[in-house]
Coordinates of C-alpha atoms in Angstrom, one line a residue:
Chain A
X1 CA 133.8 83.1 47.7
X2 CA 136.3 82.4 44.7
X3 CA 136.5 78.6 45.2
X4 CA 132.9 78.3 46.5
X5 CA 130.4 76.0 43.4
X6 CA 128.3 78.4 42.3
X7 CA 126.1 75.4 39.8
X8 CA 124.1 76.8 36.9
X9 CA 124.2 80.4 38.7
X10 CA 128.1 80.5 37.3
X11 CA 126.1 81.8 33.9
X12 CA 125.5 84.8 35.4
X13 CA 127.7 87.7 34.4
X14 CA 129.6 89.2 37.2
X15 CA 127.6 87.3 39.8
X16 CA 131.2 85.8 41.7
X17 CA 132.3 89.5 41.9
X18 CA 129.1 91.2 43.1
X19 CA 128.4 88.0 45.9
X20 CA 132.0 89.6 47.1
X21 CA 131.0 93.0 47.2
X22 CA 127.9 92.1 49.3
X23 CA 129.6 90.6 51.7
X24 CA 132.1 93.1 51.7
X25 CA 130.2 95.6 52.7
X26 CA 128.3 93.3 54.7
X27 CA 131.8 92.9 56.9
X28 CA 132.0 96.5 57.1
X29 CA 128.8 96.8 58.6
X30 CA 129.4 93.9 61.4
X31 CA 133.2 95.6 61.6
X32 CA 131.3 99.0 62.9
X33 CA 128.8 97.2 64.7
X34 CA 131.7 95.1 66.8
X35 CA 133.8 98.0 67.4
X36 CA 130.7 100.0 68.9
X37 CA 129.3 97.5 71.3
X38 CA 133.4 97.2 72.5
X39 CA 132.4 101.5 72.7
X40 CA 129.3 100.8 74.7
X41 CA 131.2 98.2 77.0
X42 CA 134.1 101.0 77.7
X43 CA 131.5 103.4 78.4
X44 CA 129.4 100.4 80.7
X45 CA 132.8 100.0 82.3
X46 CA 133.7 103.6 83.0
X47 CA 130.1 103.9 85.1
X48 CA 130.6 100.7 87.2
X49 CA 134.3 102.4 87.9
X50 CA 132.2 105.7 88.9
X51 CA 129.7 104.0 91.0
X52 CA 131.8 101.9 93.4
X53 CA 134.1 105.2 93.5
X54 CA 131.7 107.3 95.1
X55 CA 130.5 105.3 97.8
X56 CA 131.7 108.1 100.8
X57 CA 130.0 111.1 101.4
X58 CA 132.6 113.7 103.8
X59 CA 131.4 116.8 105.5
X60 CA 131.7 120.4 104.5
X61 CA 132.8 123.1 106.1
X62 CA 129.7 124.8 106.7
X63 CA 131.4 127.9 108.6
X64 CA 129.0 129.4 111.1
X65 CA 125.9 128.1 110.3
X66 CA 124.2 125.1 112.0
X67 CA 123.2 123.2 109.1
X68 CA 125.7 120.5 108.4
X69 CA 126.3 119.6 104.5
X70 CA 128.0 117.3 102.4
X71 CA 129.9 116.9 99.7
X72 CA 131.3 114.2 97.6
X73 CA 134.8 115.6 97.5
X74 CA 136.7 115.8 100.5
X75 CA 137.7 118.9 102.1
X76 CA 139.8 117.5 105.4
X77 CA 141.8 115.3 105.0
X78 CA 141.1 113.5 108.2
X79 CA 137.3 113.0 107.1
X80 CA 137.6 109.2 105.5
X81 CA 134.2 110.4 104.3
X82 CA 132.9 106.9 105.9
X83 CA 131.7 107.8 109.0
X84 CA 135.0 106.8 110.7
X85 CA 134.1 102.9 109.7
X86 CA 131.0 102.6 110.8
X87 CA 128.4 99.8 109.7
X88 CA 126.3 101.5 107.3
X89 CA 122.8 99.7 106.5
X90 CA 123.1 96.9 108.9
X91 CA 126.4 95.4 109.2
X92 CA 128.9 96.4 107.1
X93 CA 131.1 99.3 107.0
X94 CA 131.8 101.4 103.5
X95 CA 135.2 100.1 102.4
X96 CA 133.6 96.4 103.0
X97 CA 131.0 97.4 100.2
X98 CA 134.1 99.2 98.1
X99 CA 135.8 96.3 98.2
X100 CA 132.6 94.1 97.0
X101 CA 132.3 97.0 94.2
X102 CA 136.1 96.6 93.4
X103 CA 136.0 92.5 93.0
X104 CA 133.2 93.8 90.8
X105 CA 135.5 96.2 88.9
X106 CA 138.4 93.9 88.4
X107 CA 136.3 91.2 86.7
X108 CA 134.7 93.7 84.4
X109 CA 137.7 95.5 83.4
X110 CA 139.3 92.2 83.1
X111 CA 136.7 91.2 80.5
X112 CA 136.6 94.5 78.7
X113 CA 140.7 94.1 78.0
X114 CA 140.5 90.9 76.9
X115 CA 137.2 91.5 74.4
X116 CA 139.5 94.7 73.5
X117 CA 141.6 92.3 72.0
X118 CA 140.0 90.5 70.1
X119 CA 138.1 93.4 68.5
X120 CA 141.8 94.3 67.6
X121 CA 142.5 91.0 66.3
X122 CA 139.4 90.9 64.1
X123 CA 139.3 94.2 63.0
X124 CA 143.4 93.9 61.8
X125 CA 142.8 90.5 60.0
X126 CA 140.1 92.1 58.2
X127 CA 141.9 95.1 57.0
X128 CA 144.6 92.7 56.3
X129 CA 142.1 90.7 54.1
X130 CA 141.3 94.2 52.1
X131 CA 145.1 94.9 51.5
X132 CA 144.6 98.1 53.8
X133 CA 147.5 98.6 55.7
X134 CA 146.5 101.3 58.1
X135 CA 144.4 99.8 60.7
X136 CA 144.8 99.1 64.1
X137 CA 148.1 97.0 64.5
X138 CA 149.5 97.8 68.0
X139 CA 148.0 97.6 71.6
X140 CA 148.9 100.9 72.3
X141 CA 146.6 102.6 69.5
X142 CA 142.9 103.8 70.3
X143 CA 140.7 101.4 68.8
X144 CA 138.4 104.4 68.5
X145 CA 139.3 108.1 68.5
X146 CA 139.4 109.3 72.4
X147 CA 139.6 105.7 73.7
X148 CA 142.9 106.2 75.7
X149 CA 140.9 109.0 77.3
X150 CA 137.8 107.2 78.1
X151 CA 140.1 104.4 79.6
X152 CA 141.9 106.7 81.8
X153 CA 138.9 106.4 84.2
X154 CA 138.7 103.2 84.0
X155 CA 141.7 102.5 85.9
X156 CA 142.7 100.1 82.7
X157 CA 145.7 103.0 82.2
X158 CA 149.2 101.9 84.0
X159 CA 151.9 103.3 84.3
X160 CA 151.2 107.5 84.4
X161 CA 148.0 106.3 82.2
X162 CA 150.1 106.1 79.0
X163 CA 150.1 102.6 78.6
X164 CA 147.0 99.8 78.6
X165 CA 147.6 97.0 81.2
X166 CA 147.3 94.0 78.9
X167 CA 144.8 91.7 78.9
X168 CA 145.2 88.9 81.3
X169 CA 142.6 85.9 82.2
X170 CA 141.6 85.7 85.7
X171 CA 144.6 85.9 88.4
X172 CA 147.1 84.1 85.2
X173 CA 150.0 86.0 84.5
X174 CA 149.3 88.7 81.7
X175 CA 152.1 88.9 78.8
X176 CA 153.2 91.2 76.2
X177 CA 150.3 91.2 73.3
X178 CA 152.6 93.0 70.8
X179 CA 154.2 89.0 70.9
X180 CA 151.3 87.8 70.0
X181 CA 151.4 85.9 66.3
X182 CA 149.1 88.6 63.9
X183 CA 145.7 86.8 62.8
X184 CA 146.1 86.9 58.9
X185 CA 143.6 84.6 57.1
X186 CA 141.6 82.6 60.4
X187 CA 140.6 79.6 59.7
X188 CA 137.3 78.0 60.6
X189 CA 138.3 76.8 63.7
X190 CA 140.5 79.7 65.1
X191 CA 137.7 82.4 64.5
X192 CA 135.2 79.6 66.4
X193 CA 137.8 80.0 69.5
X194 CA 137.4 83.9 69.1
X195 CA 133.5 83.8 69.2
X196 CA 133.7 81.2 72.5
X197 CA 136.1 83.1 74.1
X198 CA 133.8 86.4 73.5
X199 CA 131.0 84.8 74.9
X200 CA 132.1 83.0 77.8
X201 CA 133.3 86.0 79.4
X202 CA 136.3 84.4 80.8
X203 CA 137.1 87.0 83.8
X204 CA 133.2 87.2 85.0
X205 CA 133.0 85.0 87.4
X206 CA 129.1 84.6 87.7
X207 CA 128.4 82.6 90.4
X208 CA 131.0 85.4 92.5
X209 CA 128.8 88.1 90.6
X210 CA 125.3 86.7 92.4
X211 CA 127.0 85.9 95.9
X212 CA 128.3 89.6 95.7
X213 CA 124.9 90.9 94.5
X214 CA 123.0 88.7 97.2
X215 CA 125.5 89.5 100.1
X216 CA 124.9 93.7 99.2
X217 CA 120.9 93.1 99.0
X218 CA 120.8 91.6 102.1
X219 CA 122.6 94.1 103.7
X220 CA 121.1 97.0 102.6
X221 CA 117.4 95.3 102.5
X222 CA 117.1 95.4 98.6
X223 CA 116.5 93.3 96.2
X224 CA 119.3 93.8 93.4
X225 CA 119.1 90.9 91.3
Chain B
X1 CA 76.0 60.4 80.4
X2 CA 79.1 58.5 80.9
X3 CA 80.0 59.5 77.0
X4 CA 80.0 63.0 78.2
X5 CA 82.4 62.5 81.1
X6 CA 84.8 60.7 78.9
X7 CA 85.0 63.4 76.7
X8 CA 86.0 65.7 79.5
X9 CA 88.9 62.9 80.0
X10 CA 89.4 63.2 76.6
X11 CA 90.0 67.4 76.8
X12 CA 92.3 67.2 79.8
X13 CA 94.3 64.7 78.1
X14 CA 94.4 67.5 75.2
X15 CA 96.2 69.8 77.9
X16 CA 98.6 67.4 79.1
X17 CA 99.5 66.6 75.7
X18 CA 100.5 70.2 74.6
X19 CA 102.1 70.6 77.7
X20 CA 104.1 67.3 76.8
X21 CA 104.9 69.2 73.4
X22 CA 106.2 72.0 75.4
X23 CA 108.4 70.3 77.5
X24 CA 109.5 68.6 74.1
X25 CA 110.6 71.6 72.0
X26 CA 112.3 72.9 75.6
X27 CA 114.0 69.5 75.4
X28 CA 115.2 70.2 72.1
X29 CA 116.8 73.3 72.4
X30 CA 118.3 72.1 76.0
X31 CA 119.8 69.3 73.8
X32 CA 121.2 71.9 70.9
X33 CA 122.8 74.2 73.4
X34 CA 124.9 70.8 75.1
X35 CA 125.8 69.4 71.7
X36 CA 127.0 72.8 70.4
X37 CA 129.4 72.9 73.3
X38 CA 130.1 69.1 72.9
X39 CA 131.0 69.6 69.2
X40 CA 133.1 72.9 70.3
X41 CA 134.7 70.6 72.6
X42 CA 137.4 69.1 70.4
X43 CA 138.2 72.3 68.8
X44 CA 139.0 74.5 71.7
X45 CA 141.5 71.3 73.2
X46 CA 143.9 72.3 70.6
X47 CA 146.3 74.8 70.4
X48 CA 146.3 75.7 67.0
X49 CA 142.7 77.3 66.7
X50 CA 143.8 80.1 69.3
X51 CA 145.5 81.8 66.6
X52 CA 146.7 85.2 68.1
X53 CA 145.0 84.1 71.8
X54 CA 148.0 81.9 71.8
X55 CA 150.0 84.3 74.0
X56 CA 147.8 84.6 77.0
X57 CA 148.4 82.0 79.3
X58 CA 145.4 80.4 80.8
X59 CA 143.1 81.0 78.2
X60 CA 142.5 77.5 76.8
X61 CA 142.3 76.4 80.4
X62 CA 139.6 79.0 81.5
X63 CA 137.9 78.5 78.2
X64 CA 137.6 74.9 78.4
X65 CA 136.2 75.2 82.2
X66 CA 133.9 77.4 81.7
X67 CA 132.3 75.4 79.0
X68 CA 132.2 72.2 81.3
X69 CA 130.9 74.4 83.2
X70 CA 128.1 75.4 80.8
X71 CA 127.3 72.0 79.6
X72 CA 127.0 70.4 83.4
X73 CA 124.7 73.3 84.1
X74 CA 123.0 72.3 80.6
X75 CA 122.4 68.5 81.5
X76 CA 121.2 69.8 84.8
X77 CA 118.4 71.5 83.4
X78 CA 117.8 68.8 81.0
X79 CA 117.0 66.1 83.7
X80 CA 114.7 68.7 85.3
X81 CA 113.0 68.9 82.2
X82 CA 112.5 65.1 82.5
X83 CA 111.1 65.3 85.5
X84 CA 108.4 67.6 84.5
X85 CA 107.8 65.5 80.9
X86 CA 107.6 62.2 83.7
X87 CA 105.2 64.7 85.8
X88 CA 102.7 65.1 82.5
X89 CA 103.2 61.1 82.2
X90 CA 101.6 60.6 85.3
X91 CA 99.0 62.7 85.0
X92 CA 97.9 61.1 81.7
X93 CA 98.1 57.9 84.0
X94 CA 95.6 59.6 86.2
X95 CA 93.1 60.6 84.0
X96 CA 93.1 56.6 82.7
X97 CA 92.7 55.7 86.1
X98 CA 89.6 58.3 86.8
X99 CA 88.3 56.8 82.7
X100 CA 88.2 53.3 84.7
X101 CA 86.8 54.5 87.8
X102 CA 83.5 56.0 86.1
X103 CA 83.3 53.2 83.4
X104 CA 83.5 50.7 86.6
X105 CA 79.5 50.0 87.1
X106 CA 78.6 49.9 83.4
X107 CA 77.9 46.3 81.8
X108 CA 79.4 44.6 78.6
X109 CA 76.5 45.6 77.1
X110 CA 76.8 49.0 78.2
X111 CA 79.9 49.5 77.3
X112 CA 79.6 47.8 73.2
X113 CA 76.7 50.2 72.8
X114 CA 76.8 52.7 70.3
X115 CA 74.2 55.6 69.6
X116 CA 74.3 57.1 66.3
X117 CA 77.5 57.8 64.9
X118 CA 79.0 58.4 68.5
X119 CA 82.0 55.6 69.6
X120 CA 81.1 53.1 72.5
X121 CA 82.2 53.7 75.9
X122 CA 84.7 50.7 75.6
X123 CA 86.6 52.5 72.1
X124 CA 86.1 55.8 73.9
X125 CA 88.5 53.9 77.2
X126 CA 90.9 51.9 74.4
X127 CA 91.9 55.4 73.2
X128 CA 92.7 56.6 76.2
X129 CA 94.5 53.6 77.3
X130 CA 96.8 53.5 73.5
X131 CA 97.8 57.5 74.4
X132 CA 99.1 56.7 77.8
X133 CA 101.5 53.5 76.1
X134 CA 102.6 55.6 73.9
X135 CA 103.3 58.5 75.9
X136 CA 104.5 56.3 78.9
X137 CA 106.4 54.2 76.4
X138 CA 108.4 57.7 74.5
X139 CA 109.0 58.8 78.2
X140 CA 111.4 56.2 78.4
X141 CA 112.4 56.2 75.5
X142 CA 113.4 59.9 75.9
X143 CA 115.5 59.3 79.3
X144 CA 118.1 56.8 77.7
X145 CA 118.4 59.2 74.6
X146 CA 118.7 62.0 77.1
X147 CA 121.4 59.8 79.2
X148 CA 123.4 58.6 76.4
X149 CA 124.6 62.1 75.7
X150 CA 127.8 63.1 76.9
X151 CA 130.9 65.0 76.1
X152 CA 132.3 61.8 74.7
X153 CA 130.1 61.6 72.1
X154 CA 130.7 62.3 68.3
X155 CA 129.1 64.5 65.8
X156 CA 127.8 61.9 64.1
X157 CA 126.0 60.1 67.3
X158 CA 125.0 63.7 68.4
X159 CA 123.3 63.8 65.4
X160 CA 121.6 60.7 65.6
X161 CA 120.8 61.3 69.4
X162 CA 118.9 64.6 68.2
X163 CA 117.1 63.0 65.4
X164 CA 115.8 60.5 67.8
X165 CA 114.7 63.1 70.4
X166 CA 112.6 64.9 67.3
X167 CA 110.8 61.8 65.7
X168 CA 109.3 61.1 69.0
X169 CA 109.4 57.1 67.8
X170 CA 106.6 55.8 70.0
X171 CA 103.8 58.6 69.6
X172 CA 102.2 58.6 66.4
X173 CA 100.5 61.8 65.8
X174 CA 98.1 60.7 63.5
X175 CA 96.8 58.3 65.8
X176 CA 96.3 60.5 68.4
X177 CA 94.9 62.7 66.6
X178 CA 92.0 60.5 65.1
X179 CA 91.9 59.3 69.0
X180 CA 91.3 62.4 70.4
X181 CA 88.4 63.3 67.3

């Protein structure tokens, strides 16, 4: 804003500094908005977890009576809760569809580490930018308040779910993001790679995402996509 | 008689021709979406735009991928869009052809006549054959613009690509429209 020409508006008193506060407080606004769609993906992320978790069904002890129940938590431990690997549906047994579910799982959680970071990376170069110094400087800090816990769930936790696997694209080798050079003052350019890499969603493999969706529809006679 | 069966010649040409402006404006934003990535291209090959990204290995790899990706999937929808601007192309070439098919008994005279302030047959089929050269002719046109892009290309050419694909070069609106009045 300082260097931009402002023309015959420069006349105006004060005008340079309030154009600053608007968009000030316009970055504050996008700043909450970004971190809360990252919320709504953990939360997305945590349910996709849930779902291909709770595929099996076991028995319960239903003690004298003749009705048989069930229950989603198992009581013996020989019950695999999958009908000892049966095909379910047509074809396929359950841990055939877990593992579908789990290809699912990896890509997503995949994704949601690597948007994680750059929401950290934006949200510490603007904070830089306003001279604050707390902020969110390390990998290891919730982004949010109870984000650690909401992760836990996720499977995103390693390591006694104390520390964040980091983010990693597709089967590349992850490395150590507290290495990582800070974004201070982004160019142009650099924050055009940050937008691309949010919305080319790197670790979703689409094409995989349809085959898995068509393979499970077919099976179970649904139409899912 | 005849006057009143060109005019319905006249009104189905109307429908081809804003379906042709459909296609067109689908064109358009077909052709935005691949430039933006073409553009993008140069700036996502180097390393010095990942800022902090620079420490995950892969990422410029994947990134780069999955936009070819994109923009072969772009161009893919961009021919089919062709195919169904060349599909409107030959249905104006249709309705021309069914024009000369009812004007074929009529004589000179027939056709020169005019009653009131109502065109002759032969101006009413000379319209109709000017909108199918131009429309035949921008068809073309449209497939070597469409064909010349590629990731290769510069902003600048983009640019000039895009304003080509706009103007429409061989269709002049106005003279369509005082045909089809």
């Amino acid at each position: 804003m300082p260097e931009i020409n402002l023309g015959a508006l420069k006349e105006m008193p004060e005008i340079r500094s309030k154009a600053c506060n608007k968009l000030y407080h316009k970055r504050e606004h996008c700043s909450t908005k970004l971190l809360s769609s990252y919320k709504g993906m953990v939360i997305a992320a945590i349910d996709l977890v849930k779902a291909s978790g709770s595929m099996r069904c076991y028995l319960r002890d239903s003690g004298s009576s003749s009705i048989i129940k069930y229950s989603d938590e198992q009581e013996d431990p020989s019950d695999h809760g999958d009908g000892g690997g049966i095909p379910v549906f047509s074809c396929f047994s359950i841990s055939f569809f877990e593992d579908l579910a789990g290809e699912l799982v990896k890509m997503f959680t995949r994704e949601l580490s690597l948007k994680r970071f750059l929401v950290m990376d934006l949200l510490f170069s603007t904070s830089m930018e306003d001279g604050r110094q707390e902020g969110i400087f390390s990998w290891s800090d919730d982004l949010y308040t109870g984000e650690f816990n909401d992760l836990r769930s996720t499977g995103m936790l390693v390591h006694d779910g104390f520390y964040l696997s980091p983010p990693q694209i597709m089967d590349w080798q992850s490395s150590d993001p507290s290495n990582r050079e800070p974004l201070i003052s982004p160019s142009h350019e650099v924050l055009q790679v940050y937008l691309t890499t949010w919305l080319a969603d790197l670790n979703i493999e689409m094409n995989r995402v349809s085959e898995i969706f068509s393979v499970v529809g077919d099976a179970i006679g649904v139409k899912l996509a | 008689m005849m006057l009143k069966k060109l005019q319905q010649k006249y009104a189905r040409i109307k429908d081809e021709i804003a379906q042709w402006d459909e296609l067109q404006s689908q064109l358009l934003s077909q052709f935005g979406n691949a430039s933006s990535i073409i553009e993008r291209l140069p700036v996502l090959s180097e390393d010095k735009n990942y800022g902090g990204l620079k420490f995950l290995p892969g990422i410029k790899e994947a990134l780069l991928g999955k936009q070819m990706v994109t923009l072969e999937r772009i161009f893919f929808d961009m021919k089919d869009t062709m195919k169904e601007i060349y599909g409107v192309v030959l249905s104006i070439d249709k309705i021309v052809q069914d024009a000369f098919q009812i004007l074929r008994g009529s004589t000179p005279h027939q056709m020169h006549l005019h009653v009131g302030i109502k065109p002759s047959l032969q101006q009413c089929l000379d319209g109709l054959k000017a909108v199918q050269a131009m429309y035949k002719a921008e068809y073309l046109f449209k497939s070597s613009v469409v064909s010349s892009l590629t990731c290769k290309c510069s902003a600048g050419e983009i640019a000039a690509l895009r304003q080509l694909l706009t103007d429409q070069p061989n269709i002049s609106k106005m003279e369509v429209q005082t045909i089809l009045k």
